Amino acid sequence: MQVILMKFFLDTADVAQIKLYASMGFVDGVTTNPTLIRKSGRKQREVVEEICKIVKGPVSVEGIGNSAEEIVKDGIEYASWAKNVVVKVPMTLEGMRAVKMLSAKGIKTNVTLVFSPVQALLAAKAGATYVSPFVGRLDDVSEDGMALIGQIVHIYKNYNFATEVLVASVRHPMHVVIAALTGAHVCTVPPEVFGKLASHPLTDIGIEKFAEDWAASLKGK
Ligand code: E4P
């Protein structure tokens, strides 16, 4: 495993937000899930096709099938919508069967709802393109989400797995900082957190002071 740069995905199905952050060159990909699609108030196919026109990188799309056959059937349909669609597959044994079958068809996969290092190991061995550990949901139940990222990065490096570690369920900027320090490949960031990444109170104070001094210098003060 060779980490070259940490990619930013946007964790949303809100097209306006995707356009905003894409205009700054920050959006290497997008992740969606049924909750985010519901929040968009739009039909899944329509919104995914629009996102895939804006973002050329991977766009993760999730269904609700349980059996490998159901997941593969949905996955084949999603992959027909655009060439950059990645199929999200739940971390179950049936899901692992689906990963194998989808990979054999050349369809990229993102194993989702991962909460332990052994789940991530199985996903990599099944041939997943991405693995999505949900750090915020682990923190919510008094576990250490970012410690899990460290373990998965370590395991993947040990065995040179090609699967990329995609930090999901990001809740605040420190998740992003630790993801980068740990060497995760991708961090999928909700727009509300993205907005916080650029800001610092000392930056705001500095801008205000420079503006004040500039105005004063024009008056010769
Ligand atoms: C992304 O792939 C995940 O579905 C998402 O990050 C989950 O985030 P949440 O735990 O805030 O719902």
mmCIF file with all atom_site columns, N, CA and C and ligand atoms in Angstrom, residues 11 31 33 88 134 137 168-169 171 188, ligand 1:
data_model
loop_
_atom_site.group_PDB
_atom_site.id
_atom_site.type_symbol
_atom_site.label_atom_id
_atom_site.label_alt_id
_atom_site.label_comp_id
_atom_site.label_asym_id
_atom_site.label_entity_id
_atom_site.label_seq_id
_atom_site.pdbx_PDB_ins_code
_atom_site.Cartn_x
_atom_site.Cartn_y
_atom_site.Cartn_z
_atom_site.occupancy
_atom_site.B_iso_or_equiv
_atom_site.pdbx_formal_charge
_atom_site.auth_seq_id
_atom_site.auth_comp_id
_atom_site.auth_asym_id
_atom_site.auth_atom_id
_atom_site.pdbx_PDB_model_num
ATOM   1  N N  . ASP A 1 11  ? -19.534 13.991 1.645  1.00 0.00 ? 11  ASP A N  1
ATOM   2  C CA . ASP A 1 11  ? -20.513 13.021 2.152  1.00 0.00 ? 11  ASP A CA 1
ATOM   3  C C  . ASP A 1 11  ? -21.899 13.667 2.099  1.00 0.00 ? 11  ASP A C  1
ATOM   4  N N  . THR A 1 31  ? -19.757 10.468 -1.491 1.00 0.00 ? 31  THR A N  1
ATOM   5  C CA . THR A 1 31  ? -20.408 9.280  -0.930 1.00 0.00 ? 31  THR A CA 1
ATOM   6  C C  . THR A 1 31  ? -21.863 9.629  -0.620 1.00 0.00 ? 31  THR A C  1
ATOM   7  N N  . ASN A 1 33  ? -25.739 7.695  0.790  1.00 0.00 ? 33  ASN A N  1
ATOM   8  C CA . ASN A 1 33  ? -26.377 6.525  1.404  1.00 0.00 ? 33  ASN A CA 1
ATOM   9  C C  . ASN A 1 33  ? -27.879 6.805  1.386  1.00 0.00 ? 33  ASN A C  1
ATOM   10 N N  . LYS A 1 88  ? -21.885 0.574  -2.978 1.00 0.00 ? 88  LYS A N  1
ATOM   11 C CA . LYS A 1 88  ? -21.697 0.359  -1.532 1.00 0.00 ? 88  LYS A CA 1
ATOM   12 C C  . LYS A 1 88  ? -22.305 -0.983 -1.154 1.00 0.00 ? 88  LYS A C  1
ATOM   13 N N  . PHE A 1 134 ? -16.856 3.635  10.156 1.00 0.00 ? 134 PHE A N  1
ATOM   14 C CA . PHE A 1 134 ? -17.713 4.752  10.581 1.00 0.00 ? 134 PHE A CA 1
ATOM   15 C C  . PHE A 1 134 ? -17.201 5.301  11.917 1.00 0.00 ? 134 PHE A C  1
ATOM   16 N N  . ARG A 1 137 ? -19.835 7.160  14.487 1.00 0.00 ? 137 ARG A N  1
ATOM   17 C CA . ARG A 1 137 ? -20.790 6.273  15.171 1.00 0.00 ? 137 ARG A CA 1
ATOM   18 C C  . ARG A 1 137 ? -20.093 5.462  16.259 1.00 0.00 ? 137 ARG A C  1
ATOM   19 N N  . ALA A 1 168 ? -15.242 7.380  7.231  1.00 0.00 ? 168 ALA A N  1
ATOM   20 C CA . ALA A 1 168 ? -16.643 7.807  7.080  1.00 0.00 ? 168 ALA A CA 1
ATOM   21 C C  . ALA A 1 168 ? -17.234 8.158  8.436  1.00 0.00 ? 168 ALA A C  1
ATOM   22 N N  . SER A 1 169 ? -18.425 8.762  8.394  1.00 0.00 ? 169 SER A N  1
ATOM   23 C CA . SER A 1 169 ? -19.119 9.206  9.611  1.00 0.00 ? 169 SER A CA 1
ATOM   24 C C  . SER A 1 169 ? -18.263 10.250 10.340 1.00 0.00 ? 169 SER A C  1
ATOM   25 N N  . ARG A 1 171 ? -17.408 13.751 11.916 1.00 0.00 ? 171 ARG A N  1
ATOM   26 C CA . ARG A 1 171 ? -18.284 14.693 12.631 1.00 0.00 ? 171 ARG A CA 1
ATOM   27 C C  . ARG A 1 171 ? -17.642 16.051 12.888 1.00 0.00 ? 171 ARG A C  1
ATOM   28 N N  . THR A 1 188 ? -14.266 11.133 3.864  1.00 0.00 ? 188 THR A N  1
ATOM   29 C CA . THR A 1 188 ? -15.501 11.672 3.289  1.00 0.00 ? 188 THR A CA 1
ATOM   30 C C  . THR A 1 188 ? -16.123 12.611 4.308  1.00 0.00 ? 188 THR A C  1
HETATM 31 C C1 . E4P B 2 .   ? -20.553 7.495  4.159  1.00 0.00 ? 1   E4P B C1 1
HETATM 32 O O1 . E4P B 2 .   ? -20.193 6.709  3.314  1.00 0.00 ? 1   E4P B O1 1
HETATM 33 C C2 . E4P B 2 .   ? -21.415 7.109  5.301  1.00 0.00 ? 1   E4P B C2 1
HETATM 34 O O2 . E4P B 2 .   ? -22.607 6.574  4.856  1.00 0.00 ? 1   E4P B O2 1
HETATM 35 C C3 . E4P B 2 .   ? -21.627 8.303  6.198  1.00 0.00 ? 1   E4P B C3 1
HETATM 36 O O3 . E4P B 2 .   ? -20.372 8.925  6.415  1.00 0.00 ? 1   E4P B O3 1
HETATM 37 C C4 . E4P B 2 .   ? -22.304 7.949  7.503  1.00 0.00 ? 1   E4P B C4 1
HETATM 38 O O4 . E4P B 2 .   ? -22.281 9.073  8.341  1.00 0.00 ? 1   E4P B O4 1
HETATM 39 P P1 . E4P B 2 .   ? -23.212 9.215  9.637  1.00 0.00 ? 1   E4P B P1 1
HETATM 40 O O5 . E4P B 2 .   ? -22.727 8.260  10.672 1.00 0.00 ? 1   E4P B O5 1
HETATM 41 O O6 . E4P B 2 .   ? -23.045 10.640 10.064 1.00 0.00 ? 1   E4P B O6 1
HETATM 42 O O7 . E4P B 2 .   ? -24.609 8.890  9.195  1.00 0.00 ? 1   E4P B O7 1
#
